[in-house]
Short mmCIF file of C-alpha atoms (C1' of nucleotides) in Angstrom, two decimals:
data_model
loop_
_atom_site.label_atom_id
_atom_site.label_comp_id
_atom_site.label_asym_id
_atom_site.label_seq_id
_atom_site.Cartn_x
_atom_site.Cartn_y
_atom_site.Cartn_z
CA MET C 1 -28.66 28.71 -47.29
CA PRO C 2 -28.25 27.21 -43.83
CA HIS C 3 -30.98 27.67 -41.28
CA ALA C 4 -30.42 30.57 -38.94
CA GLN C 5 -29.21 29.31 -35.60
CA VAL C 6 -31.76 29.02 -32.85
CA VAL C 7 -30.98 31.27 -29.92
CA THR C 8 -33.05 31.05 -26.75
CA ARG C 9 -32.67 32.79 -23.45
CA PHE C 10 -33.66 32.69 -19.83
CA ALA C 11 -34.06 36.16 -18.40
CA PRO C 12 -34.85 36.09 -14.70
CA SER C 13 -34.74 39.03 -12.35
CA PRO C 14 -32.61 38.51 -9.25
CA THR C 15 -35.34 39.44 -6.83
CA GLY C 16 -35.96 36.07 -5.21
CA GLU C 17 -35.39 32.38 -5.39
CA LEU C 18 -35.66 30.35 -8.57
CA HIS C 19 -39.22 29.20 -8.63
CA LEU C 20 -40.31 25.90 -10.10
CA GLY C 21 -42.35 27.65 -12.76
CA ASN C 22 -39.36 29.68 -13.85
CA ALA C 23 -37.14 26.66 -13.63
CA ARG C 24 -39.44 24.90 -16.06
CA THR C 25 -39.31 27.85 -18.45
CA ALA C 26 -35.53 27.78 -18.18
CA LEU C 27 -35.52 24.05 -18.84
CA PHE C 28 -37.77 24.38 -21.89
CA SER C 29 -35.63 27.20 -23.30
CA TRP C 30 -32.49 25.20 -22.70
CA LEU C 31 -34.02 22.08 -24.26
CA LEU C 32 -35.11 24.00 -27.34
CA ALA C 33 -31.62 25.41 -27.81
CA ARG C 34 -29.94 22.06 -27.29
CA HIS C 35 -32.49 20.27 -29.43
CA SER C 36 -31.66 22.56 -32.34
CA ARG C 37 -27.94 22.72 -31.63
CA GLY C 38 -28.45 26.40 -30.96
CA ARG C 39 -27.34 28.79 -28.27
CA PHE C 40 -28.76 29.33 -24.80
CA VAL C 41 -28.27 32.73 -23.24
CA LEU C 42 -28.66 33.77 -19.62
CA ARG C 43 -29.58 37.39 -19.08
CA ILE C 44 -30.09 38.90 -15.66
CA GLU C 45 -32.80 41.56 -15.55
CA ASP C 46 -31.68 43.63 -12.62
CA THR C 47 -33.18 46.97 -13.58
CA ASP C 48 -35.16 47.20 -10.37
CA ALA C 49 -32.47 48.53 -8.07
CA GLU C 50 -34.83 48.34 -5.12
CA ARG C 51 -35.47 44.63 -5.23
CA SER C 52 -32.51 43.17 -7.10
CA ARG C 53 -29.79 41.50 -5.02
CA PRO C 54 -26.47 40.12 -6.23
CA GLN C 55 -26.87 37.11 -3.96
CA PHE C 56 -30.09 36.17 -5.71
CA ALA C 57 -28.22 36.21 -9.02
CA GLU C 58 -25.54 34.00 -7.49
CA GLN C 59 -28.18 31.60 -6.27
CA LEU C 60 -29.77 31.61 -9.71
CA TYR C 61 -26.49 30.47 -11.25
CA GLN C 62 -26.14 27.82 -8.59
CA ASP C 63 -29.66 26.50 -9.14
CA LEU C 64 -29.25 26.37 -12.91
CA ARG C 65 -25.91 24.60 -12.60
CA TRP C 66 -27.44 22.13 -10.20
CA LEU C 67 -30.10 21.37 -12.80
CA ALA C 68 -27.21 21.07 -15.29
CA LEU C 69 -28.63 23.79 -17.52
CA ASP C 70 -25.46 25.37 -18.85
CA TRP C 71 -25.48 28.63 -20.78
CA ASP C 72 -23.36 29.64 -23.75
CA ALA C 73 -23.38 33.27 -22.78
CA GLY C 74 -24.28 35.09 -19.60
CA PRO C 75 -23.04 37.52 -16.98
CA ASP C 76 -20.15 35.24 -16.05
CA ARG C 77 -19.20 34.48 -19.64
CA ASP C 78 -19.56 37.03 -22.40
CA PRO C 79 -17.69 35.60 -25.36
CA ASP C 80 -18.73 38.51 -27.57
CA GLY C 81 -17.98 41.25 -25.10
CA VAL C 82 -21.72 41.66 -24.63
CA HIS C 83 -23.05 42.58 -21.22
CA TYR C 84 -25.67 40.15 -19.96
CA LEU C 85 -26.47 42.10 -16.83
CA GLN C 86 -29.04 44.72 -17.71
CA SER C 87 -27.61 47.11 -15.17
CA ALA C 88 -24.50 47.24 -17.36
CA ARG C 89 -26.36 47.98 -20.58
CA GLY C 90 -27.37 51.59 -19.92
CA GLU C 91 -25.50 52.87 -22.97
CA ILE C 92 -27.51 50.65 -25.29
CA TYR C 93 -30.81 51.68 -23.79
CA ARG C 94 -29.91 55.36 -23.96
CA HIS C 95 -29.27 55.00 -27.66
CA TYR C 96 -32.70 53.56 -28.35
CA PHE C 97 -34.47 55.97 -26.01
CA GLU C 98 -32.99 58.78 -28.00
CA GLU C 99 -33.94 57.20 -31.29
CA LEU C 100 -37.57 56.93 -30.20
CA ARG C 101 -37.65 60.41 -28.71
CA VAL C 102 -36.19 62.08 -31.78
CA ALA C 103 -38.65 60.25 -34.01
CA GLY C 104 -41.51 61.48 -31.83
CA LYS C 105 -42.37 57.89 -30.94
CA ALA C 106 -41.77 58.54 -27.26
CA TYR C 107 -42.37 61.59 -25.12
CA PRO C 108 -41.55 62.82 -21.63
CA CYS C 109 -44.31 62.47 -19.07
CA PHE C 110 -44.37 64.65 -15.98
CA CYS C 111 -47.29 63.01 -14.23
CA SER C 112 -46.38 62.00 -10.70
CA ALA C 113 -46.75 58.47 -9.42
CA LEU C 114 -49.45 59.68 -7.07
CA GLU C 115 -51.45 61.36 -9.83
CA LEU C 116 -51.25 58.21 -11.89
CA THR C 117 -52.37 55.98 -9.05
CA LEU C 118 -55.33 58.23 -8.38
CA ALA C 119 -56.28 58.34 -12.04
CA ARG C 120 -56.10 54.56 -12.24
CA LYS C 121 -58.34 54.18 -9.23
CA ALA C 122 -60.86 56.63 -10.62
CA GLN C 123 -60.97 54.79 -13.95
CA LEU C 124 -61.41 51.42 -12.26
CA ALA C 125 -64.15 52.85 -10.06
CA ALA C 126 -65.91 54.22 -13.12
CA GLY C 127 -65.77 50.77 -14.66
CA ARG C 128 -63.26 51.76 -17.30
CA PRO C 129 -59.91 50.17 -18.16
CA PRO C 130 -57.08 51.69 -16.14
CA ARG C 131 -55.17 53.21 -18.99
CA TYR C 132 -52.92 56.22 -19.18
CA ALA C 133 -55.10 59.19 -20.11
CA GLY C 134 -52.51 60.83 -22.34
CA THR C 135 -52.06 63.89 -20.16
CA CYS C 136 -48.52 64.63 -21.38
CA ARG C 137 -48.98 63.24 -24.87
CA ALA C 138 -49.14 66.58 -26.61
CA LEU C 139 -46.90 68.82 -24.54
CA THR C 140 -45.22 71.55 -26.57
CA PRO C 141 -41.42 71.77 -26.60
CA THR C 142 -41.67 75.01 -24.64
CA GLU C 143 -43.80 73.40 -22.00
CA ILE C 144 -41.43 70.47 -21.71
CA GLU C 145 -38.51 72.80 -21.29
CA ARG C 146 -40.31 74.85 -18.71
CA ARG C 147 -41.15 71.81 -16.58
CA GLN C 148 -37.69 70.40 -16.87
CA ALA C 149 -36.22 73.74 -15.84
CA ALA C 150 -38.54 73.69 -12.86
CA GLY C 151 -36.78 70.51 -11.77
CA SER C 152 -39.38 67.93 -12.78
CA ARG C 153 -37.88 64.57 -13.64
CA PRO C 154 -40.00 63.05 -16.38
CA THR C 155 -40.48 59.45 -17.37
CA LEU C 156 -40.37 58.53 -21.02
CA ARG C 157 -43.53 57.14 -22.52
CA PHE C 158 -43.96 55.19 -25.69
CA ARG C 159 -46.53 56.70 -28.01
CA VAL C 160 -48.82 53.83 -28.98
CA PRO C 161 -50.04 54.32 -32.55
CA GLU C 162 -53.79 54.79 -32.85
CA GLY C 163 -56.19 52.70 -34.85
CA GLN C 164 -53.85 49.87 -35.70
CA THR C 165 -53.80 46.18 -35.08
CA VAL C 166 -50.86 44.10 -33.96
CA GLU C 167 -50.70 40.54 -35.10
CA PHE C 168 -48.39 37.73 -34.22
CA VAL C 169 -48.30 33.97 -34.15
CA ASP C 170 -47.59 32.35 -30.84
CA LEU C 171 -46.05 28.90 -31.03
CA VAL C 172 -48.35 27.61 -28.32
CA HIS C 173 -51.51 29.66 -28.71
CA GLY C 174 -51.58 30.32 -32.44
CA GLU C 175 -52.61 33.56 -34.13
CA HIS C 176 -53.21 36.65 -32.06
CA ARG C 177 -54.57 40.05 -32.93
CA TYR C 178 -54.85 43.08 -30.71
CA VAL C 179 -56.05 46.59 -31.45
CA THR C 180 -53.71 49.35 -30.34
CA ASP C 181 -56.58 51.51 -29.09
CA ASP C 182 -56.86 49.12 -26.16
CA ILE C 183 -53.30 49.87 -25.17
CA GLY C 184 -52.37 53.01 -23.28
CA ASP C 185 -49.05 54.78 -23.72
CA PHE C 186 -46.65 53.02 -21.42
CA ILE C 187 -43.50 54.01 -19.59
CA ILE C 188 -40.25 52.79 -21.11
CA ARG C 189 -37.85 54.80 -18.96
CA ARG C 190 -38.37 55.53 -15.32
CA ALA C 191 -37.82 58.95 -13.80
CA ASP C 192 -34.48 57.78 -12.46
CA GLY C 193 -33.38 56.99 -16.01
CA SER C 194 -33.53 53.22 -15.70
CA PRO C 195 -35.30 51.21 -18.41
CA ALA C 196 -38.67 49.63 -17.72
CA PHE C 197 -39.25 45.94 -18.32
CA PHE C 198 -41.33 46.23 -21.50
CA PHE C 199 -38.49 48.11 -23.10
CA SER C 200 -35.25 46.54 -21.91
CA ASN C 201 -36.63 43.05 -22.19
CA ALA C 202 -37.74 43.48 -25.79
CA VAL C 203 -34.74 45.52 -26.88
CA ASP C 204 -32.32 43.01 -25.39
CA ASP C 205 -34.02 40.06 -27.02
CA ALA C 206 -33.58 41.79 -30.35
CA GLU C 207 -30.07 43.05 -29.59
CA MET C 208 -28.93 39.63 -28.49
CA GLY C 209 -30.34 37.91 -31.53
CA ILE C 210 -32.81 35.82 -29.61
CA THR C 211 -34.87 33.86 -32.12
CA HIS C 212 -37.28 32.10 -29.76
CA VAL C 213 -38.68 33.54 -26.56
CA LEU C 214 -40.22 30.98 -24.25
CA ARG C 215 -41.90 32.67 -21.32
CA GLY C 216 -44.85 32.43 -19.00
CA GLU C 217 -48.35 32.95 -20.27
CA ASP C 218 -48.64 35.98 -18.02
CA HIS C 219 -46.67 37.77 -20.73
CA LEU C 220 -49.07 36.93 -23.52
CA THR C 221 -51.13 40.11 -23.39
CA ILE C 222 -48.13 42.39 -23.07
CA THR C 223 -46.53 40.96 -26.18
CA PRO C 224 -48.24 43.45 -28.51
CA ARG C 225 -46.62 46.32 -26.58
CA GLN C 226 -43.21 44.83 -27.06
CA LEU C 227 -43.91 44.16 -30.71
CA LEU C 228 -44.96 47.78 -31.18
CA LEU C 229 -41.69 48.85 -29.60
CA LEU C 230 -39.59 46.58 -31.78
CA ASP C 231 -41.45 47.69 -34.88
CA ALA C 232 -40.89 51.33 -33.97
CA LEU C 233 -37.17 50.65 -33.67
CA ALA C 234 -37.13 48.50 -36.79
CA MET C 235 -35.72 45.68 -34.74
CA PRO C 236 -36.35 41.99 -35.47
CA ARG C 237 -39.23 40.24 -33.75
CA PRO C 238 -38.46 36.98 -32.01
CA THR C 239 -40.88 34.08 -32.22
CA TYR C 240 -42.83 33.77 -29.01
CA ALA C 241 -44.05 30.69 -27.20
CA HIS C 242 -46.12 31.44 -24.13
CA VAL C 243 -46.02 28.52 -21.78
CA ALA C 244 -49.04 27.91 -19.56
CA LEU C 245 -48.53 28.61 -15.89
CA LEU C 246 -47.76 26.07 -13.21
CA THR C 247 -50.26 25.81 -10.39
CA GLY C 248 -50.30 24.19 -6.99
CA VAL C 249 -52.61 21.32 -6.06
CA ASP C 250 -55.37 23.85 -5.35
CA GLY C 251 -55.21 25.19 -8.89
CA ALA C 252 -53.89 28.56 -7.82
CA PRO C 253 -50.64 29.79 -9.37
CA LEU C 254 -47.67 28.15 -7.72
CA SER C 255 -46.33 30.15 -4.82
CA LYS C 256 -44.33 29.79 -1.66
CA ARG C 257 -47.28 28.63 0.37
CA HIS C 258 -47.46 25.46 -1.71
CA GLY C 259 -44.14 24.38 -0.24
CA ALA C 260 -41.14 23.02 -2.10
CA ALA C 261 -41.83 25.61 -4.75
CA SER C 262 -38.22 26.68 -5.09
CA VAL C 263 -35.34 24.78 -6.61
CA ARG C 264 -33.26 25.38 -3.50
CA GLU C 265 -35.86 23.75 -1.33
CA LEU C 266 -36.02 20.65 -3.51
CA ARG C 267 -32.25 20.42 -3.57
CA GLU C 268 -32.03 20.69 0.19
CA ARG C 269 -34.61 17.98 0.64
CA GLY C 270 -32.48 15.66 -1.44
CA TYR C 271 -34.39 15.62 -4.70
CA LEU C 272 -32.13 14.71 -7.58
CA PRO C 273 -31.76 17.18 -10.44
CA LEU C 274 -32.52 14.57 -13.08
CA ALA C 275 -35.77 13.69 -11.32
CA VAL C 276 -36.76 17.35 -11.23
CA ALA C 277 -35.91 17.77 -14.92
CA ASN C 278 -37.86 14.67 -15.93
CA HIS C 279 -40.90 15.78 -14.01
CA LEU C 280 -40.78 19.35 -15.29
CA PHE C 281 -40.35 18.02 -18.82
CA ARG C 282 -43.75 16.35 -18.56
CA LEU C 283 -45.58 19.25 -16.95
CA GLY C 284 -47.33 21.00 -19.79
CA HIS C 285 -45.33 19.08 -22.34
CA SER C 286 -46.18 15.73 -23.81
CA SER C 287 -43.93 13.09 -25.21
CA THR C 288 -44.20 9.53 -26.37
CA GLU C 289 -41.05 8.80 -24.41
CA THR C 290 -41.59 7.13 -21.05
CA GLY C 291 -39.19 6.43 -18.24
CA VAL C 292 -36.27 8.45 -16.99
CA LEU C 293 -34.43 10.29 -19.76
CA THR C 294 -31.03 11.92 -19.58
CA LEU C 295 -30.90 15.64 -20.22
CA ALA C 296 -29.56 14.96 -23.69
CA ALA C 297 -32.45 12.58 -24.37
CA LEU C 298 -34.91 15.14 -23.05
CA ALA C 299 -33.46 17.69 -25.45
CA LYS C 300 -33.84 15.28 -28.32
CA ALA C 301 -37.45 14.55 -27.38
CA PHE C 302 -38.45 18.16 -26.69
CA ASP C 303 -40.83 19.74 -29.15
CA VAL C 304 -42.45 23.16 -28.85
CA LYS C 305 -45.41 21.76 -30.76
CA HIS C 306 -46.07 19.47 -27.82
CA LEU C 307 -46.43 22.25 -25.29
CA GLY C 308 -49.93 22.24 -23.84
CA ARG C 309 -52.17 25.28 -23.54
CA ALA C 310 -53.76 24.49 -20.18
CA PRO C 311 -52.11 25.27 -16.84
CA ALA C 312 -50.39 22.28 -15.24
CA ARG C 313 -50.62 21.27 -11.62
CA PHE C 314 -47.47 20.58 -9.67
CA GLU C 315 -47.98 17.54 -7.47
CA ILE C 316 -45.16 16.45 -5.27
CA SER C 317 -46.30 12.82 -5.49
CA GLN C 318 -45.56 12.88 -9.22
CA LEU C 319 -42.12 14.30 -8.58
CA ASP C 320 -41.62 11.55 -6.02
CA ALA C 321 -42.36 8.93 -8.64
CA TRP C 322 -39.53 10.29 -10.81
CA GLN C 323 -37.31 10.68 -7.82
CA ARG C 324 -37.85 7.05 -6.89
CA GLN C 325 -36.86 5.89 -10.35
CA VAL C 326 -33.81 8.11 -10.56
CA ALA C 327 -32.68 7.31 -7.03
CA HIS C 328 -33.03 3.57 -7.51
CA HIS C 329 -30.85 3.65 -10.59
CA LEU C 330 -28.04 5.61 -9.00
CA SER C 331 -24.62 3.99 -9.09
CA PRO C 332 -23.30 2.96 -5.65
CA GLU C 333 -20.95 5.93 -5.69
CA ALA C 334 -23.68 8.37 -6.66
CA ALA C 335 -26.00 6.89 -4.05
CA GLU C 336 -23.38 7.41 -1.40
CA GLN C 337 -22.88 11.00 -2.44
CA TRP C 338 -26.63 11.51 -2.40
CA LEU C 339 -27.10 10.11 1.11
CA VAL C 340 -23.89 11.02 2.87
CA GLY C 341 -25.40 14.08 4.51
CA ALA C 342 -28.16 12.04 6.11
CA LEU C 343 -25.88 9.44 7.70
CA PRO C 344 -24.58 9.51 11.25
CA PRO C 345 -20.98 10.67 11.54
CA GLY C 346 -18.19 8.27 12.35
CA LEU C 347 -19.30 5.28 10.30
CA SER C 348 -16.52 3.25 8.73
CA ASP C 349 -16.48 3.03 4.93
CA GLU C 350 -17.60 -0.56 5.18
CA ASP C 351 -20.49 0.21 7.54
CA ARG C 352 -21.60 3.04 5.34
CA HIS C 353 -21.65 0.85 2.25
CA ARG C 354 -23.55 -1.88 4.00
CA PHE C 355 -26.11 0.54 5.31
CA ILE C 356 -26.68 2.23 1.97
CA ASP C 357 -26.89 -1.06 0.09
CA ALA C 358 -29.40 -2.36 2.60
CA ILE C 359 -31.84 0.55 2.57
CA ARG C 360 -31.43 2.48 -0.67
CA LEU C 361 -34.15 0.68 -2.62
CA ASN C 362 -36.60 1.32 0.18
CA ILE C 363 -36.29 5.08 0.27
CA VAL C 364 -37.09 8.05 -1.90
CA LEU C 365 -35.49 10.88 0.06
CA PRO C 366 -32.45 11.17 2.33
CA ALA C 367 -34.66 11.97 5.31
CA GLU C 368 -35.88 8.37 5.17
CA ALA C 369 -32.30 7.15 5.22
CA ALA C 370 -31.77 9.23 8.34
CA ALA C 371 -34.80 7.60 9.92
CA TRP C 372 -33.41 4.15 9.14
CA ALA C 373 -30.05 5.12 10.54
CA ARG C 374 -31.69 6.14 13.80
CA ALA C 375 -33.70 2.92 13.90
CA LEU C 376 -30.75 0.64 13.18
CA TYR C 377 -27.88 2.31 15.01
CA GLY C 378 -29.75 3.89 17.90
CA GLU C 379 -31.32 2.48 21.02
CA PRO C 380 -33.56 -0.55 20.55
CA PRO C 381 -36.65 1.00 18.96
CA PRO C 382 -39.82 1.21 21.07
CA LEU C 383 -42.83 -0.77 19.92
CA ASN C 384 -46.42 0.35 20.05
CA ASP C 385 -49.16 -1.74 21.62
CA GLU C 386 -50.08 -3.46 18.41
CA MET C 387 -46.48 -4.44 17.79
CA LEU C 388 -46.00 -5.57 21.37
CA ALA C 389 -48.98 -7.86 21.04
CA VAL C 390 -47.36 -9.58 18.08
CA VAL C 391 -44.04 -9.89 19.87
CA HIS C 392 -45.58 -11.29 23.05
CA ALA C 393 -47.65 -13.73 21.08
CA ALA C 394 -44.42 -15.13 19.65
CA GLY C 395 -43.28 -15.96 23.17
CA ARG C 396 -40.06 -15.67 25.13
CA GLY C 397 -38.63 -18.89 23.82
CA PHE C 398 -38.81 -17.42 20.32
CA PHE C 399 -36.43 -14.60 21.19
CA ALA C 400 -34.26 -16.68 23.49
CA ALA C 401 -33.63 -19.02 20.57
CA ALA C 402 -32.89 -16.09 18.25
CA ALA C 403 -30.48 -14.50 20.71
CA GLY C 404 -28.82 -17.83 21.32
CA SER C 405 -28.26 -18.22 17.61
CA VAL C 406 -26.48 -14.88 17.50
CA VAL C 407 -24.12 -16.00 20.25
CA GLN C 408 -23.42 -19.23 18.46
CA HIS C 409 -23.43 -18.25 14.77
CA GLY C 410 -23.14 -14.49 14.72
CA ALA C 411 -25.53 -12.11 12.94
CA GLU C 412 -26.63 -14.70 10.40
CA LEU C 413 -30.25 -14.94 9.40
CA ARG C 414 -30.39 -18.60 8.33
CA PRO C 415 -29.24 -20.20 11.58
CA MET C 416 -31.39 -17.77 13.52
CA ILE C 417 -34.49 -18.82 11.61
CA ASP C 418 -33.61 -22.48 12.07
CA ALA C 419 -33.14 -22.02 15.79
CA ILE C 420 -36.48 -20.27 16.17
CA ARG C 421 -38.23 -22.93 14.13
CA THR C 422 -36.71 -25.69 16.17
CA ALA C 423 -37.63 -24.01 19.44
CA THR C 424 -41.14 -22.84 18.61
CA GLY C 425 -42.26 -24.31 15.33
CA ALA C 426 -43.17 -20.80 14.15
CA LYS C 427 -43.32 -20.20 10.43
CA GLY C 428 -44.56 -17.69 7.91
CA ALA C 429 -45.79 -14.38 9.26
CA ALA C 430 -45.67 -15.70 12.83
CA LEU C 431 -41.98 -16.20 12.34
CA TRP C 432 -40.94 -13.14 10.43
CA LYS C 433 -43.18 -10.45 11.79
CA PRO C 434 -42.13 -10.64 15.47
CA LEU C 435 -38.49 -10.89 14.46
CA ARG C 436 -38.65 -7.85 12.23
CA LEU C 437 -40.52 -5.82 14.83
CA ALA C 438 -38.08 -6.70 17.60
CA LEU C 439 -35.08 -5.87 15.45
CA THR C 440 -36.24 -2.73 13.65
CA GLY C 441 -39.33 -1.43 15.41
CA ARG C 442 -41.05 -1.31 12.04
CA ALA C 443 -43.39 -3.60 10.16
CA ASP C 444 -41.90 -2.73 6.79
CA GLY C 445 -38.41 -2.38 5.45
CA PRO C 446 -35.58 -4.04 3.58
CA GLU C 447 -34.64 -7.74 3.74
CA LEU C 448 -33.69 -8.83 7.21
CA ALA C 449 -30.44 -10.54 6.23
CA PRO C 450 -28.69 -7.35 5.11
CA LEU C 451 -30.15 -5.47 8.06
CA LEU C 452 -28.48 -7.95 10.40
CA ASN C 453 -25.22 -6.87 8.83
CA VAL C 454 -25.97 -3.27 9.64
CA ILE C 455 -27.24 -3.35 13.21
CA PRO C 456 -24.29 -3.63 15.62
CA ARG C 457 -23.91 -7.16 16.92
CA ALA C 458 -24.39 -6.21 20.58
CA SER C 459 -27.48 -4.25 19.68
CA ILE C 460 -28.97 -7.23 17.87
CA GLU C 461 -28.64 -9.32 20.98
CA GLU C 462 -30.05 -6.57 23.13
CA ARG C 463 -33.01 -6.11 20.81
CA LEU C 464 -33.79 -9.82 20.94
CA ARG C 465 -33.12 -10.43 24.63
CA ARG C 466 -35.42 -7.70 25.82
CA PHE C 467 -38.32 -9.96 24.80
CA ALA C 468 -36.69 -13.20 25.92
CA GLY C 469 -36.71 -12.63 29.66
"C1'" G J 1 -64.74 47.18 -15.77
"C1'" C J 2 -62.14 46.05 -20.43
"C1'" U J 3 -58.82 42.73 -23.31
"C1'" C J 4 -56.75 37.99 -23.60
"C1'" C J 5 -55.96 32.78 -22.23
"C1'" C J 6 -57.60 28.00 -20.37
"C1'" U J 7 -61.22 23.53 -19.21
"C1'" U J 8 -60.20 15.09 -21.57
"C1'" C J 9 -59.27 9.64 -15.90
"C1'" G J 10 -56.79 11.60 -8.98
"C1'" U J 11 -52.25 14.00 -11.76
"C1'" C J 12 -49.51 14.90 -16.48
"C1'" U J 13 -51.40 14.20 -21.11
"C1'" A J 14 -52.73 11.71 -26.56
"C1'" G J 15 -56.51 13.41 -29.53
"C1'" A J 16 -56.46 18.66 -35.52
"C1'" G J 17 -65.00 15.41 -37.89
"C1'" G J 18 -65.50 8.88 -38.74
"C1'" C J 19 -59.19 5.05 -36.89
"C1'" C J 20 -62.49 6.84 -29.84
"C1'" U J 21 -67.14 1.08 -26.94
"C1'" A J 22 -61.40 7.99 -25.82
"C1'" G J 23 -54.98 5.79 -25.89
"C1'" G J 24 -50.44 6.26 -22.66
"C1'" A J 25 -47.49 7.49 -18.17
"C1'" C J 26 -47.64 8.21 -12.89
"C1'" A J 27 -50.85 7.44 -8.82
"C1'" U J 28 -54.54 3.78 -7.12
"C1'" A J 29 -56.98 -1.40 -6.41
"C1'" G J 30 -56.46 -6.71 -6.98
"C1'" C J 31 -53.39 -10.86 -8.20
"C1'" C J 32 -48.40 -13.20 -8.87
"C1'" C J 33 -43.51 -13.19 -6.60
"C1'" U J 34 -42.24 -12.93 -1.48
"C1'" C J 35 -40.37 -12.92 5.78
"C1'" U J 36 -42.83 -7.38 5.54
"C1'" C J 37 -42.14 -3.16 2.55
"C1'" A J 38 -39.94 -1.78 -1.85
"C1'" A J 39 -38.60 -3.50 -6.71
"C1'" G J 40 -40.48 -6.57 -10.81
"C1'" G J 41 -44.71 -9.06 -13.67
"C1'" C J 42 -50.01 -9.34 -14.85
"C1'" U J 43 -55.09 -7.50 -14.52
"C1'" G J 44 -58.55 -3.76 -13.29
"C1'" U J 45 -61.19 0.98 -11.63
"C1'" A J 46 -61.19 5.83 -13.57
"C1'" A J 47 -62.15 11.45 -17.89
"C1'" C J 48 -64.22 14.62 -22.97
"C1'" A J 49 -67.08 21.34 -17.45
"C1'" C J 50 -72.39 22.45 -19.02
"C1'" G J 51 -76.14 23.89 -22.78
"C1'" G J 52 -77.39 24.78 -27.65
"C1'" G J 53 -76.22 24.46 -32.81
"C1'" U J 54 -73.58 22.74 -37.70
"C1'" U J 55 -73.10 17.62 -39.74
"C1'" C J 56 -75.14 11.26 -42.02
"C1'" G J 57 -71.44 11.53 -37.94
"C1'" A J 58 -68.35 16.07 -32.84
"C1'" A J 59 -63.71 15.23 -27.45
"C1'" U J 60 -62.53 17.54 -32.19
"C1'" C J 61 -66.10 23.09 -35.78
"C1'" C J 62 -69.56 27.49 -34.22
"C1'" C J 63 -72.37 30.18 -30.35
"C1'" G J 64 -73.50 30.75 -25.37
"C1'" U J 65 -73.09 29.55 -19.91
"C1'" A J 66 -70.22 28.27 -15.76
"C1'" G J 67 -65.57 27.87 -13.45
"C1'" G J 68 -60.27 29.01 -13.30
"C1'" G J 69 -56.17 32.25 -14.76
"C1'" A J 70 -53.42 36.47 -16.82
"C1'" G J 71 -52.82 41.50 -18.31
"C1'" C J 72 -54.33 46.69 -18.17
"C1'" G J 73 -47.88 49.27 -12.76
"C1'" C J 74 -42.11 54.55 -12.58
"C1'" C J 75 -42.67 44.96 -10.76
"C1'" A J 76 -40.52 41.70 -13.96
#
RNA sequence: GCUCCCUUCGUCUAGAGGCCUAGGACAUAGCCCUCUCAAGGCUGUAACACGGGUUCGAAUCCCGUAGGGAGCGCCA
């Protein structure tokens, strides 16, 4: 008998931007599916009408496509006629609500949100776990009817069985056992009729044939609830792998205040998707593979067994290391596409190529290319006192000779060096440093020869002559 | 408060009782190359949270302590 196909999913809610932590979960799920030649499903959990926005879903698609994580089924492609937007799956949920209600495994609860909040506070204050007290657990049919007739809109609560244990094996954390007495009856349908997360999330995983659920560790302790629900409905349990959370440099869970925490932000700053994928691949996941790997190679190397249990820290400097490698191996065409937005308008094709060739190995992000463009194409760059000291020490004859060489031989480095040597006898750092400073305003940077092909001829002369007179 | 999870170099991690005087990658330092920087090559610095136990032997097993995190929502 052939092995059942692996089916994984990414199930974000469209209530904000795709976060790096979620992006990593999506990547891992995608890698697992591709590693096993299985299916990857995208499901949008938009049951919270208040906070869900279609534009967030659109941006989610965009971010995933940018990362090159393609899905075999999702809201925009439903090969089986299945709805992958939870807001379109009401019929399915109604069916299972009814099944639970008829079986007595769920019951209507008329407690108001206010009452519940108060009860929770009181329990917490008394040093007890904030669990549902079971107020509506044993309402008689007559009572239920009476309240409904009075216009009360009940929620539906799942009746958690007493005195049982729930066991499951997590692919990352191993065996787990929880006692049901620690779990209060929880809401599976809101008063407005919409399904609550515990319910729709678990039911959909089962309905969609998801075999492996990779999700954040924050879901670990709610897993028993979902298992209870699936068991009550006699639905299949997926295998869970709870991935440790991503934190910022301060060790706190990654959030907006850490900066560059969203995929959009990284994209806009010019990070390359392959660099992001390679870095994410190594956060909380180990591999013997080193160096930049293609997505296909990442999929091949991915192994759930190599997911770590401890939270991982997101450090931008580590991302930068991957970015540097990926960026430096870009083809000339890809490099141009990467940097085009950072270049000044109106450059000829030839100028653009020369510029990119000259600086690309010296930069990590497009913003640095923009800085180089300003330095090379703009006004002669100002020098600070330290730089001026070096330039003045070289002497006026130094720059007169250099400028003269430009007039005679054009923007060629060799003759310029020879002319300076002949005129001043300068060599080594005393030769190169003043020249570089005068021409670029910086002490570091690419080879001078290619830079001379980038800076406009008249500007070269101007940059040199200002120290010759 | 209760339940659960986590803790190895700066960072990501390898490590499932002897192979560990703890390995790798990135970062970092030095050297080589070199007009600078980058790239490349070589070399180095650097970690088992703490305390008890079990054992001939513990990073690895057990107990506790400390620190961090999650959950207990008509949010997902």
